[in-house]
Tab-separated table of C-alpha atoms in Angstrom:
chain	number	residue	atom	x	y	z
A	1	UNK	CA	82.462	92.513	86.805
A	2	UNK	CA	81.149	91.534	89.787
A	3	UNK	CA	81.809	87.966	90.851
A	4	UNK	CA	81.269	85.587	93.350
A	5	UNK	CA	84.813	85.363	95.157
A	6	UNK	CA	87.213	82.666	95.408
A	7	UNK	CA	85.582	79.817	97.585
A	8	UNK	CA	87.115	79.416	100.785
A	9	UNK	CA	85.302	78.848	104.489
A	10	UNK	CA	82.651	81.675	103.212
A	11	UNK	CA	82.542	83.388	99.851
A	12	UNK	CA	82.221	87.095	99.792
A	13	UNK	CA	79.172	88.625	97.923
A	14	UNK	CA	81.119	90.830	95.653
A	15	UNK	CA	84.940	91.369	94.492
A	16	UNK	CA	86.637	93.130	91.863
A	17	UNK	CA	87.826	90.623	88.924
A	18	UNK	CA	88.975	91.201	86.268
A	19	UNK	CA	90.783	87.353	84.855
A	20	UNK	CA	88.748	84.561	86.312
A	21	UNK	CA	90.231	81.189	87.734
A	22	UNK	CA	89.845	79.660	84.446
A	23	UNK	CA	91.998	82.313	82.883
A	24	UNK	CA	88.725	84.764	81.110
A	25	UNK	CA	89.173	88.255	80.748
A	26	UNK	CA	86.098	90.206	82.081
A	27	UNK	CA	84.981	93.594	82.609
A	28	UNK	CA	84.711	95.734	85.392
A	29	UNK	CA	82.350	99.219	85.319
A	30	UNK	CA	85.076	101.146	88.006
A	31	UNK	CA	88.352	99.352	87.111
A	32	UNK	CA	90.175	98.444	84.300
A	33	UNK	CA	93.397	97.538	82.662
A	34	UNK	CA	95.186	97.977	79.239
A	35	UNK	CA	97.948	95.728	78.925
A	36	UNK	CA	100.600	94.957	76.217
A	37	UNK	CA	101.460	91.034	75.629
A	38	UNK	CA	104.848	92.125	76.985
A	39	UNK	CA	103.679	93.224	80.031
A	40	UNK	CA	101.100	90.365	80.547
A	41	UNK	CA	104.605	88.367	80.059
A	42	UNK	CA	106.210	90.022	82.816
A	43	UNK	CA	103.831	89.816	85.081
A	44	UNK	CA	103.697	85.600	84.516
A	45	UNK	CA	107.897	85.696	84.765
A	46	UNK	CA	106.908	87.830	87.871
A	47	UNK	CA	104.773	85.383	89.481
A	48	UNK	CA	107.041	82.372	88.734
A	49	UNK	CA	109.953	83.535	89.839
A	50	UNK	CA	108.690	84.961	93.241
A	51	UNK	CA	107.174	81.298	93.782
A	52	UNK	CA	110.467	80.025	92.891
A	53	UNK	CA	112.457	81.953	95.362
A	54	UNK	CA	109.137	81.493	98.157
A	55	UNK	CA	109.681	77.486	97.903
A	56	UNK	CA	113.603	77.503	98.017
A	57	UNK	CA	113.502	79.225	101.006
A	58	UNK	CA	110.813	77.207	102.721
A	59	UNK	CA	113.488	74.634	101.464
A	60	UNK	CA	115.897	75.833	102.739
A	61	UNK	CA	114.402	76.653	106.494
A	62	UNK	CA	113.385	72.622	106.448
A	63	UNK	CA	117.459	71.707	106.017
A	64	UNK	CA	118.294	73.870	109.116
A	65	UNK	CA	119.583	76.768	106.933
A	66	UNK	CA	117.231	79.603	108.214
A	67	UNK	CA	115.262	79.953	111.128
A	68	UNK	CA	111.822	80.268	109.964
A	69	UNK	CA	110.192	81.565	107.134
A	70	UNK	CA	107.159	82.823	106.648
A	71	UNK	CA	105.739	82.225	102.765
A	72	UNK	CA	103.801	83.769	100.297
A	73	UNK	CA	102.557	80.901	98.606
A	74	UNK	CA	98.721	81.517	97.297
A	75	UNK	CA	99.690	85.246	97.281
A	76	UNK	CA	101.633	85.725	94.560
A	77	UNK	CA	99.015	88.134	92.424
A	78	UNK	CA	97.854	90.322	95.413
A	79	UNK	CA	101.433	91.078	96.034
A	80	UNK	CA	102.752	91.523	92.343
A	81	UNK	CA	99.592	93.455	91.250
A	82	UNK	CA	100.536	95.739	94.023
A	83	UNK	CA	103.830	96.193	93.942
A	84	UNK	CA	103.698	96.746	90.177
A	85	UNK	CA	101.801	99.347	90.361
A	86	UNK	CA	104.109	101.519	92.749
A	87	UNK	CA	105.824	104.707	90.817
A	88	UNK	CA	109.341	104.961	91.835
A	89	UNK	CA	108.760	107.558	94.144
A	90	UNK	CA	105.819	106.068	96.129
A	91	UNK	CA	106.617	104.162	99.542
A	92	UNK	CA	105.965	100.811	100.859
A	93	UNK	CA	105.699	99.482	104.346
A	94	UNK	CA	105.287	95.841	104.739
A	95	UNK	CA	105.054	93.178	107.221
A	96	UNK	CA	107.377	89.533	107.040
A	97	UNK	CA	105.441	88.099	104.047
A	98	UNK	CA	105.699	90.839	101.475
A	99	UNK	CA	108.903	88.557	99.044
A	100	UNK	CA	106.866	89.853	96.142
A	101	UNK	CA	106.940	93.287	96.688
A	102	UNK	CA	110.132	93.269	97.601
A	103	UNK	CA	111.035	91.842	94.458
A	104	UNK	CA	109.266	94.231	92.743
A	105	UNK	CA	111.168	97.269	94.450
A	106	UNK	CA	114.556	95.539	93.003
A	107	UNK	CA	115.724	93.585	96.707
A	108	UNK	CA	117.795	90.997	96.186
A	109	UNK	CA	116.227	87.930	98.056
A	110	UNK	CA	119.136	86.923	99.862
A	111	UNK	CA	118.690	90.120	101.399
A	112	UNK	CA	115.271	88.960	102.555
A	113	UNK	CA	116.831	85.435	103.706
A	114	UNK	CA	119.919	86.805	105.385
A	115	UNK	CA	117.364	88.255	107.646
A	116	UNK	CA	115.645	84.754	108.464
A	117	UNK	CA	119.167	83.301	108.702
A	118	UNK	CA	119.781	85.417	111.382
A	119	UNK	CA	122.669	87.178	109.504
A	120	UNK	CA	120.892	90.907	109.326
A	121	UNK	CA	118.716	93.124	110.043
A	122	UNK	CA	117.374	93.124	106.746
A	123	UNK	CA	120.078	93.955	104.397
A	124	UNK	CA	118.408	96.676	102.255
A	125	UNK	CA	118.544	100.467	102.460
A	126	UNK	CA	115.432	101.389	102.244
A	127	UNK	CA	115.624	104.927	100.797
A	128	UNK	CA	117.315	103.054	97.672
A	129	UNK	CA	114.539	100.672	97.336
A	130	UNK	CA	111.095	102.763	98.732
A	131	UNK	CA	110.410	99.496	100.590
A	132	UNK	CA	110.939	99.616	104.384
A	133	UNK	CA	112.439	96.838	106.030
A	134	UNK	CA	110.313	94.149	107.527
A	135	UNK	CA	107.987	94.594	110.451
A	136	UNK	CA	107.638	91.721	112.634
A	137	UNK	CA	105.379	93.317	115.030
A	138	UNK	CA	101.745	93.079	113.818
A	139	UNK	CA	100.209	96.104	112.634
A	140	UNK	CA	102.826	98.523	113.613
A	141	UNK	CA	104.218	99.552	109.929
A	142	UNK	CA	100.648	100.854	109.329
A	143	UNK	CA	101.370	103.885	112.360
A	144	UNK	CA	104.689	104.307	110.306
A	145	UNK	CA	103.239	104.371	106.626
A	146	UNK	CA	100.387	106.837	108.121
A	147	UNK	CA	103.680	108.933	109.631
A	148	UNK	CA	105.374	108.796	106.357
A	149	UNK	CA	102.385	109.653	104.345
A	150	UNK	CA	101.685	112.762	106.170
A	151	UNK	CA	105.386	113.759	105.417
A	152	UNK	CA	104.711	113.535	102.178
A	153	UNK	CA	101.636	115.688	101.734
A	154	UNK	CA	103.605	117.645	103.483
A	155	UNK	CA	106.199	118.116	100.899
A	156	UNK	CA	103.822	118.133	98.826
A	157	UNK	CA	105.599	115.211	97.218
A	158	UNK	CA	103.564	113.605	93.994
A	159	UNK	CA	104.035	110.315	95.848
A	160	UNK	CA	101.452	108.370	98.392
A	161	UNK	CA	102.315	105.300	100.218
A	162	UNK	CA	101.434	102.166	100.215
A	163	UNK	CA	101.171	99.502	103.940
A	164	UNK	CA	100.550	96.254	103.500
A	165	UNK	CA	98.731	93.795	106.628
A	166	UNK	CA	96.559	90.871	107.065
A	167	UNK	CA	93.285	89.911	107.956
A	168	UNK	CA	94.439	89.019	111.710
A	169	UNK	CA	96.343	92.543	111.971
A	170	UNK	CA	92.889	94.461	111.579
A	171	UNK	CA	91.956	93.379	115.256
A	172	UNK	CA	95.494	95.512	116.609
A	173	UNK	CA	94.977	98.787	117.943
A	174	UNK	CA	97.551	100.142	116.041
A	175	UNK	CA	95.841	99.175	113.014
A	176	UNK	CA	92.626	100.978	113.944
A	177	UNK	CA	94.643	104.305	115.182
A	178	UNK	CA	96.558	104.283	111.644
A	179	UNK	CA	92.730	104.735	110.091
A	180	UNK	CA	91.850	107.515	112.300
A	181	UNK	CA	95.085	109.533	111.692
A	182	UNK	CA	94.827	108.755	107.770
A	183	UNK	CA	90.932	109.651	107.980
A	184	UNK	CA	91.385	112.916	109.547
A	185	UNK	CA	94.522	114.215	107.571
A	186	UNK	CA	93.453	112.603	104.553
A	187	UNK	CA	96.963	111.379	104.358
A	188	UNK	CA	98.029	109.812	100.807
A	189	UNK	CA	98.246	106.258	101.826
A	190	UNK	CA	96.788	102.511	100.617
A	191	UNK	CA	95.688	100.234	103.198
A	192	UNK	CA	96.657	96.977	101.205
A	193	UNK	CA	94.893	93.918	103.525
A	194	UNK	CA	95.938	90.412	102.207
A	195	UNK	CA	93.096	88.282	103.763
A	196	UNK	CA	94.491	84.832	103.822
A	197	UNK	CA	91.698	83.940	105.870
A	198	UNK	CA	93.444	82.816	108.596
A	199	UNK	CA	95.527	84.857	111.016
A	200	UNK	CA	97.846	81.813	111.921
A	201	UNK	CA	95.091	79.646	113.454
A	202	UNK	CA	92.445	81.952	113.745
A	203	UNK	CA	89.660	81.626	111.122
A	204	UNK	CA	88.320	85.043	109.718
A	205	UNK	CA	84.828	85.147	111.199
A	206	UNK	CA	86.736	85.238	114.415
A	207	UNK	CA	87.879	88.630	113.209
A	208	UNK	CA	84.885	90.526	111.619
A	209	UNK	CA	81.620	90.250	111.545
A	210	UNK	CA	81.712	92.178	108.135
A	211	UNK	CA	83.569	92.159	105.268
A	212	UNK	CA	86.529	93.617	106.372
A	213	UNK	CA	86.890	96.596	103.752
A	214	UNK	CA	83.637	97.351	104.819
A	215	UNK	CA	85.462	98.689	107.548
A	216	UNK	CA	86.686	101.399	106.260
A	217	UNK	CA	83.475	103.843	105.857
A	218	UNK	CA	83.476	103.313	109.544
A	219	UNK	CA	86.495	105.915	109.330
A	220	UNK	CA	85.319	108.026	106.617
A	221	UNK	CA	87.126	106.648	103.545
A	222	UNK	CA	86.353	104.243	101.100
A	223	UNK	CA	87.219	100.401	100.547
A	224	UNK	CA	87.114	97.682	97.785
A	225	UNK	CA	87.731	94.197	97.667
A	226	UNK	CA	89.658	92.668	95.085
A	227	UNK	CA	90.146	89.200	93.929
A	228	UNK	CA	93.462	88.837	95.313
A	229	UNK	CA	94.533	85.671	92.995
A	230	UNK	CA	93.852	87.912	89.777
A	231	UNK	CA	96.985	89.794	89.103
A	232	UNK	CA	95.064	91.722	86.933
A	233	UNK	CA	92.863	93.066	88.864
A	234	UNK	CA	95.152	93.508	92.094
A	235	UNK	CA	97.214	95.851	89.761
A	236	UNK	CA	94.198	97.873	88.492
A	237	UNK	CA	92.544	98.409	91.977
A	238	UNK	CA	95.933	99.245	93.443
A	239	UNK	CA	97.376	101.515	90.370
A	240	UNK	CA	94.154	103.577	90.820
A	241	UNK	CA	93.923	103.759	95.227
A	242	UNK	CA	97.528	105.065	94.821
A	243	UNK	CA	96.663	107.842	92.036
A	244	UNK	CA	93.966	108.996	94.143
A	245	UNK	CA	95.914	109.198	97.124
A	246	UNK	CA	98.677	111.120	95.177
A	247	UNK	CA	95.873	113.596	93.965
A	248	UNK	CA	94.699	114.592	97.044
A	249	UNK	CA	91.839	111.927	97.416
A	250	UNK	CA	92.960	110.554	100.790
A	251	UNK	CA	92.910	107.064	101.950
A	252	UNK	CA	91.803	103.670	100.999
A	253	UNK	CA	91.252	100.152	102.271
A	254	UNK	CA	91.718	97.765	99.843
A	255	UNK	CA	90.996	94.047	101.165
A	256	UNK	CA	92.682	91.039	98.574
A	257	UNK	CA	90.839	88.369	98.974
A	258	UNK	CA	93.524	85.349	98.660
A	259	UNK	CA	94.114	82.178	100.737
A	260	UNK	CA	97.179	81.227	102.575
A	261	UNK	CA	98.123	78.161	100.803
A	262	UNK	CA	101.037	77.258	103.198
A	263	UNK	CA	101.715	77.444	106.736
A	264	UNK	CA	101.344	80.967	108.563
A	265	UNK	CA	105.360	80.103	109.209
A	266	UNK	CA	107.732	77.431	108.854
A	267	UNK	CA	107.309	76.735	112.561
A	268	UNK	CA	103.336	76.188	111.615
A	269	UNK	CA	101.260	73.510	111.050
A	270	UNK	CA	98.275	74.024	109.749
A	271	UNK	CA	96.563	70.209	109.575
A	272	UNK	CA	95.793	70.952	112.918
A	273	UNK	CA	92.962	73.674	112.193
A	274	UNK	CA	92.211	73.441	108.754
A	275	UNK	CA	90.728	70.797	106.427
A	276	UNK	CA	92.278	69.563	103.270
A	277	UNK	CA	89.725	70.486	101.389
A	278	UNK	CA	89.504	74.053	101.944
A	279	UNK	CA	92.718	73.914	100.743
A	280	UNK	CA	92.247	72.008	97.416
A	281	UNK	CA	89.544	74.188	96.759
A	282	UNK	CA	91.956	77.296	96.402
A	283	UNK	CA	94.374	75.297	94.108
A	284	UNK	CA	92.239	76.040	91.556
A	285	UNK	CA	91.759	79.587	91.811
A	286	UNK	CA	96.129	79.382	91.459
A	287	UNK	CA	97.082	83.135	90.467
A	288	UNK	CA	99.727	81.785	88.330
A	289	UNK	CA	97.395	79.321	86.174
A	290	UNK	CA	95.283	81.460	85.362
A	291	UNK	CA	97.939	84.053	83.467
A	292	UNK	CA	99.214	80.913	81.977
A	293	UNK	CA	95.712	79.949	80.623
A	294	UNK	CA	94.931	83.155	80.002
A	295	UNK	CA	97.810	83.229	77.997
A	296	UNK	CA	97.526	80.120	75.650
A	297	UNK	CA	93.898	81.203	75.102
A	298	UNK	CA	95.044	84.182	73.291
A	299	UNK	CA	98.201	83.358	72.048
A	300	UNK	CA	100.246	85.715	73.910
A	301	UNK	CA	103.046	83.133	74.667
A	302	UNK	CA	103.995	79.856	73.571
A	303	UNK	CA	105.825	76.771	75.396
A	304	UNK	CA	109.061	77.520	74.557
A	305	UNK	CA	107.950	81.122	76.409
A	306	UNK	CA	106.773	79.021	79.915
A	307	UNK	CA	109.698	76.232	78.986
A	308	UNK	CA	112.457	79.460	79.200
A	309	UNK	CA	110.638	81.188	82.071
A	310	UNK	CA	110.921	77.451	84.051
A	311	UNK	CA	114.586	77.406	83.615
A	312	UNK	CA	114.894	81.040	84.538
A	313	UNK	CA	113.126	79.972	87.579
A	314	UNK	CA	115.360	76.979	88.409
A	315	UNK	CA	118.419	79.275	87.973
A	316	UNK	CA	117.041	81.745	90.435
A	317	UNK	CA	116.718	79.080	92.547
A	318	UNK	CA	120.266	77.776	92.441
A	319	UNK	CA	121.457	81.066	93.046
A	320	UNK	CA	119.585	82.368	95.631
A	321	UNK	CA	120.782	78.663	97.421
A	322	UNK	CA	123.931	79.249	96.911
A	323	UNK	CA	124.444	82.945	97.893
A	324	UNK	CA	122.642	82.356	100.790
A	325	UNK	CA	124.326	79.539	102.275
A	326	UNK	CA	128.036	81.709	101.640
A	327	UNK	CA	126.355	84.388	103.848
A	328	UNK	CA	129.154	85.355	106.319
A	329	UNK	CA	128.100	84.425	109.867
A	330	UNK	CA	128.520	88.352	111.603
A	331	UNK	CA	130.694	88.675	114.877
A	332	UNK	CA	129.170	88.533	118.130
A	333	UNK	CA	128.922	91.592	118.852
A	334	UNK	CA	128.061	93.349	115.796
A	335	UNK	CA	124.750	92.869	117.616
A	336	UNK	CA	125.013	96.059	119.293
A	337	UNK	CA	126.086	98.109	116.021
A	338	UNK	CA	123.548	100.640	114.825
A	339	UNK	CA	121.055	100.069	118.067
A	340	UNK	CA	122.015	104.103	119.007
A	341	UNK	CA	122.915	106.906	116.673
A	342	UNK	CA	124.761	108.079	119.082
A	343	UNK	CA	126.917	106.298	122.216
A	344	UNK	CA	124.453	104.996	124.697
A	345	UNK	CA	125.803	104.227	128.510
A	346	UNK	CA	123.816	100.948	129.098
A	347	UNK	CA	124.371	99.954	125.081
A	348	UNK	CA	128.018	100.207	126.017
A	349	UNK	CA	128.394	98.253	129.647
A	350	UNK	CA	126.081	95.469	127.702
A	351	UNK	CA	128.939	95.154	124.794
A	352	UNK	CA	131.333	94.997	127.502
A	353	UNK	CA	129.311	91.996	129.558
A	354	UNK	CA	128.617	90.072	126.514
A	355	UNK	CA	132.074	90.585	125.459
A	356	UNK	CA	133.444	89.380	128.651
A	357	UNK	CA	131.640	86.396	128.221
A	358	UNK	CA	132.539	85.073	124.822
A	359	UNK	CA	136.058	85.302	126.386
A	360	UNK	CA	135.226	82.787	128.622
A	361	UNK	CA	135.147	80.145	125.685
A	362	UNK	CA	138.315	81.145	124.076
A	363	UNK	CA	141.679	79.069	124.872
């Protein structure tokens, strides 16, 4: 089906959808899904519990117990859709935001918040979980998926990779170089753009003139926009850019349309560029809602099914709490651990300042 999009500050022409807002299955002539009732149920338990964790961190960050975060509220379907459909061996490169695709590639969250704590440096291998660690540096991680995709075909690996970015990121160079490298080598890699529509204060028009996976023919491969609130859809677009890319197909752009329904950060506040009702338009696409309508409408789950998956939710919550706030603090100068592979001169005369001056406060 082609619908019109989600409503924000301007509504797209077209999008793939496959589950609209008010929780109806439609069609779509390129891309389709066939799910079980037990997968449908995943996906929900999915979706709650990566909201759950999302808002005890924000939580968290507002009692002085990390030092930012940045949250994924709103984007709950573009990121589960995705991340579901990743095989094992397929790669993913993502920015600060991606808690749902983490939790898809089996990270323990207090991994992700040790990192926001200020505790690690992420605290995930990722050759265990084929999810890099974060990239706080915008755009960057799509030069490395590009690198890492090329390895790949390469090996001639039956894998492709997957980057994710938003809308704000597509204006970095690095961003635009990524495309021309892909492009030409017809690397196996997904370009996965969340469009919030805002890239922190900056509204998307002040990005693109076009749609922005309209961009990508510009480069010689194609793009698609998806509804990025339908899980649904988000999962078929994504399951069938990353078989393509894994048969040889090369390179796509695929732009979820979503909306950024918190702050860019923690240390954000967006009241001062945005109007409330922008906002409570978006509530009611909700990504969640409209599984859960979905749901009752076909009598896939009942409400001792959402009453269980609440409670699961509330545990998650209490545990991730707790864990996180026993996270040993790390010593001083563990700082300069793991900098070098191999003993660096200036590395070592910087341990020996720093530790110089921590023993000024002892006695």
């Amino acid at each position: 089906m082609t619908a019109e999009a989600p409503h924000g500050a301007e509504a797209p022409s077209e999008l793939v959808q496959l589950l609209t807002p008010e929780g109806e299955r439609v069609e779509h002539p390129d891309y389709d899904i066939d799910l079980t009732p037990e997968e449908i149920r995943g996906l929900y338990r999915d979706l709650v519990l990566v909201r759950r964790v999302d808002l005890e961190a924000v939580a968290l960050q507002r009692q002085g117990e990390l030092g930012i975060w940045a949250s994924l509220l709103g984007q709950e379907a573009a990121q589960i859709g995705s991340g579901r459909a990743l095989t094992e061996a397929d790669m993913a490169f993502p920015t600060y935001r991606e808690h749902g695709v983490a939790w898809c590639r089996g990270v323990d969250p207090v991994n992700l918040l040790g990192m926001f704590r200020g505790v690690n440096h992420g605290g995930w291998d990722p050759a265990e979980h084929n999810f890099h660690l974060y990239t706080i540096v915008i755009g960057s991680q799509t030069l490395h998926a590009v690198g890492y995709a090329m390895g790949v075909q390469r090996d001639s690996a039956e894998a492709a990779t997957i980057v994710y970015f938003g809308d704000g990121a597509t204006s970095q160079g690095d961003v635009n170089e990524s495309f021309i490298w892909a492009s030409v080598f017809n690397a196996p890699v997904v370009f996965f753009c969340q469009n919030n529509q805002w890239a922190i204060s900056e509204p998307l028009e002040k990005q693109s003139r076009i749609p922005l996976y309209r961009r990508a023919s510009g480069f010689g491969f194609p793009g698609v926009r998806v509804d990025g609130n339908d899980v649904f859809a988000c999962l078929a677009v994504t399951r069938k850019a990353l078989a393509d890319a894994r048969s040889g197909q090369g390179p796509m752009l695929i732009e979820a349309f979503t909306y950024r329904m918190g702050a860019h950060t923690t240390a954000d506040d967006p009241t001062r560029y945005r109007v409330a009702g922008e906002l409570e338009a978006w509530k009611l696409k909700d990504p969640i809602e409209r599984v859960r309508a979905y749901m009752f409408k076909n009598q896939i789950a009942d409400q001792d099914f959402f009453d269980a998956i609440d409670a699961e939710a509330d545990e998650l919550g209490g545990d991730v709490r707790k864990r996180c706030l026993a996270l040993p603090d790390p010593e001083p100068l563990a700082i300069f651990d793991h900098v070098y592979a191999e003993p660096h001169g200036l590395m070592d005369s910087e341990r020996a300042e720093f530790a110089t001056y921590l023993e000024g406060f002892e006695g």
